[in-house]
């Protein structure tokens, strides 16, 4: 009848006796394709009903990309946080609705550390402690503070929210003007990541333009080789042809 069923203990026990149903349920629960189908189909039906339309609502099939190292993960986060800026919806990254950077900045403001936040945005080295107290608020904290005061794994050890704000500001200017200057503090951030401004700029600009080619995203050829060896493959196509360092 296409109505939600009440989940009772008897219903659960009855389902557990059906080995075929259990196998199908387990397969679907770990399938990204099934998750996306369950997410997209009701949204498409809802919008088509509201607009009196028919047919496919989403332009194409979703793309699943394996992110293989910390710099590639940071680049992906920056790309997502800057989507509202790139689309011309907001002037500043922290003003974009439904983004992590907005929530992170608001959390610092709620703690009464606005001056520290402003110092971080202007590149003050003393502002790098701005990420303290943020590790419990997101699935993946920016800074890996396991060696300091947390048991949770973050993206990069010693890479704080202040560092991330500097990186976002620089990348936002790249999106708007296609070029940006690198401050001394930001050069230090790139050095800590084992990267440089040229590689970062090329990676982010390619993410923001055109069709993305490849199912893997890495900043180093060594990481691509490691994953290829583990999968028994000779070659992995790096996302969008992004340059991978040797």
mmCIF file of C-alpha atoms in Angstrom:
data_model
loop_
_atom_site.group_PDB
_atom_site.id
_atom_site.type_symbol
_atom_site.label_atom_id
_atom_site.label_comp_id
_atom_site.label_asym_id
_atom_site.label_seq_id
_atom_site.Cartn_x
_atom_site.Cartn_y
_atom_site.Cartn_z
ATOM 1 C CA UNK A 1 0.000 0.000 0.000
ATOM 2 C CA UNK A 2 3.124 2.236 -0.114
ATOM 3 C CA UNK A 3 2.626 3.274 3.510
ATOM 4 C CA UNK A 4 5.294 3.138 6.264
ATOM 5 C CA UNK A 5 5.131 -0.067 8.277
ATOM 6 C CA UNK A 6 5.331 -0.080 12.050
ATOM 7 C CA UNK A 7 8.603 -1.725 13.037
ATOM 8 C CA UNK A 8 7.918 -4.183 15.837
ATOM 9 C CA UNK A 9 10.125 -6.849 17.379
ATOM 10 C CA UNK A 10 7.967 -9.519 15.727
ATOM 11 C CA UNK A 11 8.484 -7.839 12.333
ATOM 12 C CA UNK A 12 12.263 -7.756 12.861
ATOM 13 C CA UNK A 13 12.400 -11.407 13.902
ATOM 14 C CA UNK A 14 10.310 -12.394 10.903
ATOM 15 C CA UNK A 15 12.638 -10.545 8.522
ATOM 16 C CA UNK A 16 15.728 -12.088 10.113
ATOM 17 C CA UNK A 17 14.431 -15.537 9.158
ATOM 18 C CA UNK A 18 14.395 -14.511 5.491
ATOM 19 C CA UNK A 19 18.032 -14.985 4.455
ATOM 20 C CA UNK A 20 17.432 -13.569 0.987
ATOM 21 C CA UNK A 21 15.919 -10.363 2.379
ATOM 22 C CA UNK A 22 18.775 -9.979 4.870
ATOM 23 C CA UNK A 23 21.385 -10.383 2.111
ATOM 24 C CA UNK A 24 19.629 -7.794 -0.071
ATOM 25 C CA UNK A 25 19.265 -5.346 2.836
ATOM 26 C CA UNK A 26 22.954 -5.648 3.719
ATOM 27 C CA UNK A 27 23.985 -5.091 0.115
ATOM 28 C CA UNK A 28 21.788 -2.006 -0.197
ATOM 29 C CA UNK A 29 22.921 -0.495 3.117
ATOM 30 C CA UNK A 30 26.538 -0.476 1.893
ATOM 31 C CA UNK A 31 25.708 0.612 -1.663
ATOM 32 C CA UNK A 32 26.294 4.266 -2.557
ATOM 33 C CA UNK A 33 24.240 3.745 -5.727
ATOM 34 C CA UNK A 34 21.199 2.624 -3.729
ATOM 35 C CA UNK A 35 21.583 5.533 -1.297
ATOM 36 C CA UNK A 36 21.680 8.041 -4.151
ATOM 37 C CA UNK A 37 18.630 6.415 -5.764
ATOM 38 C CA UNK A 38 16.684 6.721 -2.504
ATOM 39 C CA UNK A 39 17.808 10.360 -2.169
ATOM 40 C CA UNK A 40 17.193 11.516 -5.740
ATOM 41 C CA UNK A 41 13.961 9.725 -6.666
ATOM 42 C CA UNK A 42 11.639 11.303 -4.046
ATOM 43 C CA UNK A 43 13.172 14.745 -4.676
ATOM 44 C CA UNK A 44 12.573 14.393 -8.411
ATOM 45 C CA UNK A 45 8.982 13.258 -7.861
ATOM 46 C CA UNK A 46 8.326 16.143 -5.467
ATOM 47 C CA UNK A 47 9.681 18.838 -7.796
ATOM 48 C CA UNK A 48 7.960 17.374 -10.869
ATOM 49 C CA UNK A 49 4.674 17.298 -8.976
ATOM 50 C CA UNK A 50 5.074 20.920 -7.840
ATOM 51 C CA UNK A 51 6.044 22.149 -11.308
ATOM 52 C CA UNK A 52 3.672 19.947 -13.269
ATOM 53 C CA UNK A 53 6.586 18.412 -15.147
ATOM 54 C CA UNK A 54 7.691 14.905 -16.130
ATOM 55 C CA UNK A 55 10.940 13.149 -16.778
ATOM 56 C CA UNK A 56 14.424 13.251 -15.258
ATOM 57 C CA UNK A 57 15.035 16.056 -12.777
ATOM 58 C CA UNK A 58 18.774 15.662 -12.186
ATOM 59 C CA UNK A 59 21.079 16.334 -15.121
ATOM 60 C CA UNK A 60 23.163 13.202 -14.871
ATOM 61 C CA UNK A 61 24.216 10.256 -12.740
ATOM 62 C CA UNK A 62 26.141 11.005 -9.577
ATOM 63 C CA UNK A 63 29.937 10.650 -9.670
ATOM 64 C CA UNK A 64 31.765 8.807 -6.915
ATOM 65 C CA UNK A 65 35.420 9.814 -6.498
ATOM 66 C CA UNK A 66 37.950 8.276 -4.098
ATOM 67 C CA UNK A 67 39.939 11.000 -2.291
ATOM 68 C CA UNK A 68 43.354 9.528 -1.587
ATOM 69 C CA UNK A 69 45.313 12.015 0.548
ATOM 70 C CA UNK A 70 44.997 14.991 2.879
ATOM 71 C CA UNK A 71 45.704 17.731 0.350
ATOM 72 C CA UNK A 72 43.106 16.325 -2.050
ATOM 73 C CA UNK A 73 40.618 16.214 0.844
ATOM 74 C CA UNK A 74 41.337 19.840 1.740
ATOM 75 C CA UNK A 75 40.945 20.849 -1.916
ATOM 76 C CA UNK A 76 37.561 19.107 -2.046
ATOM 77 C CA UNK A 77 36.436 20.825 1.163
ATOM 78 C CA UNK A 78 37.548 24.215 -0.145
ATOM 79 C CA UNK A 79 35.774 23.625 -3.458
ATOM 80 C CA UNK A 80 32.500 22.784 -1.663
ATOM 81 C CA UNK A 81 32.770 25.679 0.808
ATOM 82 C CA UNK A 82 33.391 28.093 -2.089
ATOM 83 C CA UNK A 83 30.533 26.871 -4.297
ATOM 84 C CA UNK A 84 28.209 29.730 -3.194
ATOM 85 C CA UNK A 85 30.985 32.256 -3.954
ATOM 86 C CA UNK A 86 31.725 30.725 -7.347
ATOM 87 C CA UNK A 87 27.995 30.796 -8.179
ATOM 88 C CA UNK A 88 27.805 34.491 -7.256
ATOM 89 C CA UNK A 89 25.300 33.874 -4.444
ATOM 90 C CA UNK A 90 27.444 35.415 -1.693
ATOM 91 C CA UNK A 91 30.479 37.680 -1.518
ATOM 92 C CA UNK A 92 32.232 35.901 1.365
ATOM 93 C CA UNK A 93 32.639 32.139 1.946
ATOM 94 C CA UNK A 94 31.376 32.290 5.535
ATOM 95 C CA UNK A 95 28.104 33.834 4.309
ATOM 96 C CA UNK A 96 27.171 30.788 2.235
ATOM 97 C CA UNK A 97 24.205 28.869 3.621
ATOM 98 C CA UNK A 98 24.544 25.138 4.277
ATOM 99 C CA UNK A 99 28.358 25.145 4.247
ATOM 100 C CA UNK A 100 30.756 23.860 6.878
ATOM 101 C CA UNK A 101 32.854 27.027 6.890
ATOM 102 C CA UNK A 102 29.806 29.092 7.875
ATOM 103 C CA UNK A 103 29.107 26.792 10.809
ATOM 104 C CA UNK A 104 32.736 26.737 11.905
ATOM 105 C CA UNK A 105 32.988 30.547 11.853
ATOM 106 C CA UNK A 106 29.683 30.924 13.719
ATOM 107 C CA UNK A 107 30.939 28.512 16.385
ATOM 108 C CA UNK A 108 34.029 30.675 16.972
ATOM 109 C CA UNK A 109 31.830 33.781 17.161
ATOM 110 C CA UNK A 110 29.567 32.092 19.731
ATOM 111 C CA UNK A 111 32.641 31.442 21.863
ATOM 112 C CA UNK A 112 33.396 35.181 21.876
ATOM 113 C CA UNK A 113 36.609 34.808 19.873
ATOM 114 C CA UNK A 114 35.751 37.169 17.013
ATOM 115 C CA UNK A 115 39.031 39.085 17.344
ATOM 116 C CA UNK A 116 40.974 35.852 17.097
ATOM 117 C CA UNK A 117 38.964 34.944 14.024
ATOM 118 C CA UNK A 118 39.696 38.313 12.397
ATOM 119 C CA UNK A 119 43.388 37.891 13.173
ATOM 120 C CA UNK A 120 43.340 34.468 11.524
ATOM 121 C CA UNK A 121 41.718 35.893 8.396
ATOM 122 C CA UNK A 122 44.419 38.564 8.179
ATOM 123 C CA UNK A 123 47.198 36.001 8.514
ATOM 124 C CA UNK A 124 48.294 36.414 12.119
ATOM 125 C CA UNK A 125 50.374 33.456 13.252
ATOM 126 C CA UNK A 126 49.079 33.851 16.822
ATOM 127 C CA UNK A 127 45.562 33.154 15.565
ATOM 128 C CA UNK A 128 46.228 29.543 14.673
ATOM 129 C CA UNK A 129 44.756 28.344 17.996
ATOM 130 C CA UNK A 130 41.335 29.343 16.646
ATOM 131 C CA UNK A 131 40.451 25.703 15.923
ATOM 132 C CA UNK A 132 40.557 24.706 19.599
ATOM 133 C CA UNK A 133 37.255 23.237 20.792
ATOM 134 C CA UNK A 134 35.957 22.427 17.299
ATOM 135 C CA UNK A 135 36.930 18.772 17.056
ATOM 136 C CA UNK A 136 33.621 17.417 18.403
ATOM 137 C CA UNK A 137 31.319 19.330 16.054
ATOM 138 C CA UNK A 138 31.902 17.723 12.637
ATOM 139 C CA UNK A 139 32.393 14.298 11.114
ATOM 140 C CA UNK A 140 35.985 15.242 10.329
ATOM 141 C CA UNK A 141 37.726 18.068 12.218
ATOM 142 C CA UNK A 142 40.137 20.186 10.203
ATOM 143 C CA UNK A 143 43.009 19.844 12.664
ATOM 144 C CA UNK A 144 44.180 16.447 13.869
ATOM 145 C CA UNK A 145 44.605 17.129 17.596
ATOM 146 C CA UNK A 146 45.117 13.561 18.812
ATOM 147 C CA UNK A 147 48.546 14.498 20.080
ATOM 148 C CA UNK A 148 47.117 17.441 22.048
ATOM 149 C CA UNK A 149 43.655 17.169 23.573
ATOM 150 C CA UNK A 150 41.447 14.922 21.447
ATOM 151 C CA UNK A 151 40.908 11.282 20.569
ATOM 152 C CA UNK A 152 39.367 12.096 17.176
ATOM 153 C CA UNK A 153 41.293 11.982 13.928
ATOM 154 C CA UNK A 154 41.294 15.206 11.924
ATOM 155 C CA UNK A 155 42.448 16.008 8.400
ATOM 156 C CA UNK A 156 46.000 17.254 9.009
ATOM 157 C CA UNK A 157 48.086 17.480 12.184
ATOM 158 C CA UNK A 158 48.980 21.096 12.990
ATOM 159 C CA UNK A 159 46.615 22.456 10.324
ATOM 160 C CA UNK A 160 44.152 24.681 12.161
ATOM 161 C CA UNK A 161 40.935 26.471 11.296
ATOM 162 C CA UNK A 162 43.004 29.646 11.038
ATOM 163 C CA UNK A 163 45.134 27.962 8.362
ATOM 164 C CA UNK A 164 42.008 26.824 6.558
ATOM 165 C CA UNK A 165 40.543 30.341 6.580
ATOM 166 C CA UNK A 166 43.723 31.675 4.969
ATOM 167 C CA UNK A 167 43.531 28.940 2.348
ATOM 168 C CA UNK A 168 39.844 29.618 1.650
ATOM 169 C CA UNK A 169 40.451 33.364 1.327
ATOM 170 C CA UNK A 170 43.271 32.764 -1.160
ATOM 171 C CA UNK A 171 41.227 30.238 -3.152
ATOM 172 C CA UNK A 172 38.184 32.521 -3.184
ATOM 173 C CA UNK A 173 40.267 35.239 -4.830
ATOM 174 C CA UNK A 174 41.406 32.664 -7.377
ATOM 175 C CA UNK A 175 37.774 31.863 -8.164
ATOM 176 C CA UNK A 176 36.863 35.536 -8.538
ATOM 177 C CA UNK A 177 39.905 36.891 -10.353
ATOM 178 C CA UNK A 178 41.847 33.857 -11.533
ATOM 179 C CA UNK A 179 44.922 35.004 -9.594
ATOM 180 C CA UNK A 180 45.918 35.870 -6.028
ATOM 181 C CA UNK A 181 49.071 36.726 -4.095
ATOM 182 C CA UNK A 182 50.524 34.381 -1.491
ATOM 183 C CA UNK A 183 51.356 35.830 1.906
ATOM 184 C CA UNK A 184 54.229 34.588 4.019
ATOM 185 C CA UNK A 185 51.793 32.845 6.370
ATOM 186 C CA UNK A 186 50.072 31.090 3.482
ATOM 187 C CA UNK A 187 53.415 30.028 2.033
ATOM 188 C CA UNK A 188 54.068 28.366 5.395
ATOM 189 C CA UNK A 189 50.710 26.590 5.162
ATOM 190 C CA UNK A 190 51.596 25.215 1.725
ATOM 191 C CA UNK A 191 55.006 24.125 2.977
ATOM 192 C CA UNK A 192 53.349 22.224 5.835
ATOM 193 C CA UNK A 193 51.134 20.446 3.312
ATOM 194 C CA UNK A 194 54.145 19.643 1.136
ATOM 195 C CA UNK A 195 52.578 21.665 -1.659
ATOM 196 C CA UNK A 196 52.894 25.096 -3.274
ATOM 197 C CA UNK A 197 50.601 27.819 -4.554
ATOM 198 C CA UNK A 198 50.953 26.813 -8.199
ATOM 199 C CA UNK A 199 49.907 23.196 -7.625
ATOM 200 C CA UNK A 200 47.026 24.212 -5.355
ATOM 201 C CA UNK A 201 45.773 26.818 -7.832
ATOM 202 C CA UNK A 202 45.849 24.381 -10.748
ATOM 203 C CA UNK A 203 44.013 21.738 -8.727
ATOM 204 C CA UNK A 204 41.218 24.036 -7.539
ATOM 205 C CA UNK A 205 40.720 25.795 -10.859
ATOM 206 C CA UNK A 206 40.366 22.451 -12.626
ATOM 207 C CA UNK A 207 37.861 21.299 -10.019
ATOM 208 C CA UNK A 208 35.782 24.402 -10.668
ATOM 209 C CA UNK A 209 35.783 24.199 -14.453
ATOM 210 C CA UNK A 210 34.299 21.764 -16.917
ATOM 211 C CA UNK A 211 33.689 18.048 -16.731
ATOM 212 C CA UNK A 212 35.563 16.055 -14.110
ATOM 213 C CA UNK A 213 37.478 13.102 -15.568
ATOM 214 C CA UNK A 214 38.739 10.289 -13.382
ATOM 215 C CA UNK A 215 37.551 8.348 -10.349
ATOM 216 C CA UNK A 216 40.497 9.094 -8.059
ATOM 217 C CA UNK A 217 41.769 12.351 -6.592
ATOM 218 C CA UNK A 218 45.311 12.622 -5.231
ATOM 219 C CA UNK A 219 48.033 15.251 -4.968
ATOM 220 C CA UNK A 220 50.985 12.871 -5.361
ATOM 221 C CA UNK A 221 51.919 10.252 -7.922
ATOM 222 C CA UNK A 222 53.269 8.054 -5.126
ATOM 223 C CA UNK A 223 49.839 7.846 -3.502
ATOM 224 C CA UNK A 224 48.263 6.949 -6.861
ATOM 225 C CA UNK A 225 50.863 4.208 -7.349
ATOM 226 C CA UNK A 226 50.200 2.785 -3.869
ATOM 227 C CA UNK A 227 46.462 2.552 -4.487
ATOM 228 C CA UNK A 228 46.958 1.136 -7.991
ATOM 229 C CA UNK A 229 49.243 -1.588 -6.600
ATOM 230 C CA UNK A 230 46.710 -2.450 -3.897
ATOM 231 C CA UNK A 231 43.913 -2.726 -6.485
ATOM 232 C CA UNK A 232 46.083 -4.662 -8.915
ATOM 233 C CA UNK A 233 45.846 -1.940 -11.578
ATOM 234 C CA UNK A 234 48.531 -0.441 -13.800
ATOM 235 C CA UNK A 235 47.078 3.064 -13.979
ATOM 236 C CA UNK A 236 44.621 5.297 -12.125
ATOM 237 C CA UNK A 237 43.112 8.356 -13.813
ATOM 238 C CA UNK A 238 43.614 11.333 -11.506
ATOM 239 C CA UNK A 239 40.539 13.544 -11.242
ATOM 240 C CA UNK A 240 40.306 16.126 -14.004
ATOM 241 C CA UNK A 241 43.949 15.582 -14.949
ATOM 242 C CA UNK A 242 44.997 17.473 -11.804
ATOM 243 C CA UNK A 243 48.801 17.548 -11.629
ATOM 244 C CA UNK A 244 50.239 15.012 -9.214
ATOM 245 C CA UNK A 245 53.673 15.728 -7.775
ATOM 246 C CA UNK A 246 56.414 13.188 -8.300
#
